[in-house]
Short mmCIF file of C-alpha atoms (C1' of nucleotides) in Angstrom, two decimals:
data_model
loop_
_atom_site.label_atom_id
_atom_site.label_comp_id
_atom_site.label_asym_id
_atom_site.label_seq_id
_atom_site.Cartn_x
_atom_site.Cartn_y
_atom_site.Cartn_z
CA MET T 1 80.87 94.54 97.12
CA LYS T 2 81.31 91.13 98.25
CA THR T 3 83.79 90.25 101.10
CA LYS T 4 86.22 87.80 99.37
CA ASN T 5 88.21 86.34 102.19
CA ARG T 6 88.90 82.51 101.72
CA PRO T 7 92.12 80.77 101.14
CA PRO T 8 93.18 80.17 98.03
CA ARG T 9 91.43 77.46 96.11
CA ARG T 10 92.74 75.02 94.05
CA ARG T 11 91.22 72.68 91.81
CA ALA T 12 92.58 69.01 91.56
CA PRO T 13 94.63 68.14 88.08
CA VAL T 14 92.68 67.57 85.63
CA GLN T 15 92.80 64.39 83.94
CA ASP T 16 92.19 64.73 80.57
CA THR T 17 89.08 62.28 80.79
CA GLU T 18 88.51 62.20 77.48
CA ALA T 19 91.78 62.18 75.64
CA THR T 20 93.86 60.40 78.82
CA PRO T 21 92.29 58.24 81.07
CA GLY T 22 94.88 56.33 82.29
CA GLN T 23 97.73 58.24 80.41
CA GLY T 24 98.96 59.99 83.15
CA THR T 25 99.98 58.86 86.40
CA PRO T 26 97.77 57.84 89.01
CA ASP T 27 97.99 61.31 90.79
CA GLY T 28 97.92 63.01 87.53
CA PRO T 29 98.62 63.25 84.09
CA LEU T 30 101.28 65.64 84.71
CA PRO T 31 102.98 66.84 88.25
CA SER T 32 101.58 70.21 89.21
CA PRO T 33 104.17 71.58 90.41
CA GLY T 34 102.68 74.61 90.82
CA PRO T 35 103.77 77.73 93.51
CA GLU T 36 101.48 76.53 96.71
CA PRO T 37 101.17 73.49 97.11
CA ALA T 38 97.40 71.70 96.55
CA LYS T 39 94.74 72.76 99.14
CA SER T 40 91.49 71.88 99.38
CA LEU T 41 91.15 69.38 96.55
CA ARG T 42 88.09 68.90 95.17
CA SER T 43 87.57 66.28 92.95
CA ARG T 44 85.96 67.66 89.60
CA PRO T 45 83.53 65.28 87.37
CA ALA T 46 84.50 63.62 84.63
CA ARG T 47 84.15 65.86 81.36
CA ALA T 48 83.29 62.68 79.56
CA ALA T 49 80.37 62.98 81.16
CA ALA T 50 80.05 66.15 80.07
CA GLY T 51 79.89 65.12 76.22
CA PRO T 52 81.40 66.38 73.73
CA ARG T 53 82.13 69.60 75.06
CA GLY T 54 85.45 69.67 77.03
CA GLU T 55 85.06 71.70 80.84
CA GLY T 56 87.12 74.52 78.90
CA GLY T 57 84.99 75.54 76.81
CA ARG T 58 85.87 74.80 74.03
CA ARG T 59 84.78 71.59 71.72
CA ARG T 60 87.64 69.73 70.96
CA PRO T 61 88.06 68.66 67.48
CA GLY T 62 86.82 65.04 66.64
CA PRO T 63 89.13 62.33 66.28
CA SER T 64 90.99 63.94 63.28
CA GLY T 65 91.35 60.22 61.73
CA PRO T 66 91.91 56.73 62.56
CA GLY T 67 92.73 56.63 66.42
CA GLY T 68 92.03 59.84 67.22
CA ARG T 69 94.57 61.99 69.09
CA ARG T 70 97.25 60.96 69.16
CA ASP T 71 99.49 60.14 72.22
CA SER T 72 102.67 62.90 71.18
CA SER T 73 99.44 65.65 70.80
CA ILE T 74 98.25 64.77 74.61
CA GLN T 75 101.26 65.30 75.81
CA ARG T 76 102.19 68.14 74.22
CA ARG T 77 98.57 69.51 75.30
CA LEU T 78 98.93 68.85 78.99
CA GLU T 79 102.06 70.90 79.00
CA SER T 80 100.90 73.29 77.54
CA ASN T 81 97.62 73.55 80.02
CA GLU T 82 100.84 72.96 83.34
CA ARG T 83 102.83 76.68 81.22
CA GLU T 84 99.53 78.18 81.35
CA ARG T 85 98.39 77.19 84.69
CA GLN T 86 101.90 78.42 86.28
CA ARG T 87 101.41 81.40 83.59
CA MET T 88 98.64 82.27 86.26
CA HIS T 89 99.99 81.83 89.26
CA LYS T 90 102.85 84.15 88.92
CA LEU T 91 99.73 86.96 87.02
CA ASN T 92 97.93 85.99 90.44
CA ASN T 93 101.30 86.76 92.40
CA ALA T 94 102.01 89.92 90.54
CA PHE T 95 98.69 91.05 91.80
CA GLN T 96 99.28 89.79 95.18
CA ALA T 97 101.91 92.45 95.10
CA LEU T 98 99.97 95.09 93.63
CA ARG T 99 97.60 94.45 96.28
CA GLU T 100 100.32 94.38 98.95
CA VAL T 101 101.06 97.99 97.81
CA ILE T 102 98.18 99.31 97.87
CA PRO T 103 96.68 101.36 100.84
CA HIS T 104 93.08 101.05 100.89
CA VAL T 105 90.67 100.67 104.35
CA ARG T 106 89.70 97.06 103.88
CA ALA T 107 92.95 95.65 104.84
CA ASP T 108 90.87 92.37 106.38
CA LYS T 109 89.03 91.96 103.41
CA LYS T 110 90.90 90.64 99.90
CA LEU T 111 90.80 93.17 96.90
CA SER T 112 89.69 91.46 93.45
CA LYS T 113 91.82 91.82 90.33
CA ILE T 114 89.29 94.41 89.33
CA GLU T 115 89.46 96.23 92.66
CA THR T 116 93.77 95.90 92.57
CA LEU T 117 93.29 97.58 89.37
CA THR T 118 91.35 100.30 89.71
CA LEU T 119 92.27 101.46 92.87
CA ALA T 120 96.43 100.84 91.84
CA LYS T 121 94.81 103.28 88.78
CA ASN T 122 93.95 106.13 90.63
CA TYR T 123 96.98 105.44 93.37
CA ILE T 124 99.01 106.34 90.61
CA LYS T 125 97.64 109.52 89.34
CA SER T 126 97.22 110.83 92.61
CA LEU T 127 100.25 109.90 94.04
CA THR T 128 101.59 111.67 90.34
CA ALA T 129 98.98 115.05 91.08
CA THR T 130 100.80 114.70 94.36
CA ILE T 131 104.71 115.39 93.63
CA LEU T 132 103.73 117.76 90.99
CA THR T 133 101.79 119.95 92.72
CA MET T 134 105.17 119.70 95.58
CA SER T 135 107.55 120.45 92.53
CA SER T 136 105.64 123.30 91.13
CA SER T 137 105.40 125.04 94.52
CA ARG T 138 108.83 124.09 96.12
CA LEU T 139 110.42 127.98 97.04
CA PRO T 140 111.75 129.88 94.76
CA GLY T 141 115.99 130.22 93.67
CA LEU T 142 116.04 126.71 94.62
CA GLU T 143 116.74 124.32 92.19
CA GLY T 144 114.73 121.60 91.15
CA PRO T 145 112.49 120.15 87.64
CA GLY T 146 110.10 121.91 89.16
CA PRO T 147 107.16 123.34 86.23
CA LYS T 148 109.33 121.41 83.92
CA LEU T 149 107.77 118.18 85.43
CA TYR T 150 105.13 119.93 84.91
CA GLN T 151 105.71 120.15 80.96
CA HIS T 152 106.39 116.83 81.10
CA TYR T 153 103.14 115.62 82.31
CA GLN T 154 101.33 117.45 80.16
CA GLN T 155 102.88 116.80 77.51
CA GLN T 156 102.23 113.33 78.24
CA GLN T 157 98.89 113.64 79.17
CA GLN T 158 98.12 115.21 75.48
CA ALA T 159 100.28 112.58 73.50
CA ALA T 160 97.99 110.19 75.39
CA GLY T 161 94.58 111.80 74.42
CA GLY T 162 94.18 112.83 77.90
CA THR T 163 93.36 116.34 78.81
CA LEU T 164 94.25 117.67 81.64
CA GLY T 165 90.35 118.44 82.67
CA THR T 166 89.84 120.82 85.96
CA THR T 167 89.80 118.04 88.58
CA GLU T 168 92.21 115.12 87.20
CA ALA T 169 95.44 117.54 86.98
CA GLN T 170 94.36 118.77 90.76
CA PRO T 171 95.91 116.20 93.51
CA GLN T 172 92.95 117.19 95.11
CA GLY T 173 90.92 115.63 92.66
CA HIS T 174 92.61 112.35 92.69
CA LEU T 175 93.08 111.86 95.83
CA GLN T 176 89.36 112.98 96.00
CA LYS T 177 88.76 110.04 93.41
CA TYR T 178 91.07 108.08 95.16
CA SER T 179 89.59 108.15 98.90
CA THR T 180 85.85 107.86 97.24
CA GLN T 181 86.42 104.65 95.25
CA ILE T 182 88.46 103.41 98.69
CA HIS T 183 84.86 104.35 100.66
CA SER T 184 82.63 102.38 98.13
CA PHE T 185 84.68 99.34 97.89
CA ARG T 186 84.68 98.93 101.44
CA GLU T 187 80.93 100.09 101.35
CA GLY T 188 80.74 97.47 99.40
CA THR T 189 78.76 99.57 96.29
"C1'" DT B 1 68.98 80.56 95.24
"C1'" DA B 2 71.52 84.14 92.17
"C1'" DG B 3 75.59 86.54 91.61
"C1'" DG B 4 80.36 87.65 91.62
"C1'" DC B 5 84.98 85.90 91.66
"C1'" DC B 6 87.89 82.63 90.66
"C1'" DA B 7 90.57 78.18 88.62
"C1'" DT B 8 91.13 75.46 84.83
"C1'" DC B 9 90.78 73.95 80.48
"C1'" DT B 10 91.12 75.10 75.47
"C1'" DG B 11 92.35 76.34 70.53
"C1'" DG B 12 93.61 80.18 68.55
"C1'" DT B 13 96.94 83.84 67.10
"C1'" DC B 14 101.17 86.07 67.82
"C1'" DC B 15 106.26 85.79 68.37
"C1'" DT B 16 110.67 84.27 68.56
"C1'" DA H 1 108.04 74.75 65.45
"C1'" DG H 2 107.13 75.73 70.06
"C1'" DG H 3 106.27 79.12 73.92
"C1'" DA H 4 103.15 83.36 75.16
"C1'" DC H 5 99.03 84.75 75.01
"C1'" DC H 6 94.43 85.31 74.76
"C1'" DA H 7 89.61 84.53 75.14
"C1'" DG H 8 85.89 81.88 75.35
"C1'" DA H 9 83.52 78.51 78.25
"C1'" DT H 10 82.77 75.83 82.45
"C1'" DG H 11 82.13 74.79 86.81
"C1'" DG H 12 82.97 75.35 92.42
"C1'" DC H 13 83.16 78.27 96.27
"C1'" DC H 14 81.04 82.30 98.80
"C1'" DT H 15 78.24 85.58 99.82
"C1'" DA H 16 73.74 88.19 100.70
#
DNA sequence: TAGGCCATCTGGTCCT
DNA sequence: AGGACCAGATGGCCTA
């Protein structure tokens, strides 16, 4: 796996070159009050020069009437872009929060999103299995969930279509899988 | 230079 | 109706 330890990038706010030349302020169509200030702003090629297909990839409908897109429509689209940007920022913040609670070896390298999700899944599994083991092996005579917790877990697994296989049901199996994964991430495989 | 990862734009669909 | 969510497309940056 490749290393990724670069600062967060942020693109320059895009002017809607096809539809809104000069529509916004000199600083952009809409101010981008994102959580992160614009770092290393980079200009992007004007979309209009790229042809009818916008940079977003989707082909825009042609001018749907005399005069093309109306200003109100353009404004809605720009506002929608901004909301989408904010939504993605929140999503990324959640990813970052998740990264910070997952123990992993490669502390100096930022986990990718897919690595974060995969590690988190297996980390949860290993913790779950550990808890089950601890609660079921408690000393006799002590009050506690114990076997009930294990039965509940079994029911959840079966209801979810999962099977408590030989390794999946064992904390050692989860831990083994988790540590193997951490190792593979570290090795870049 | 290729491939991976990411941010962003965009239109469609779903939900309130 | 408007916002949230989603997925496709595009291009930039970085590393091997």
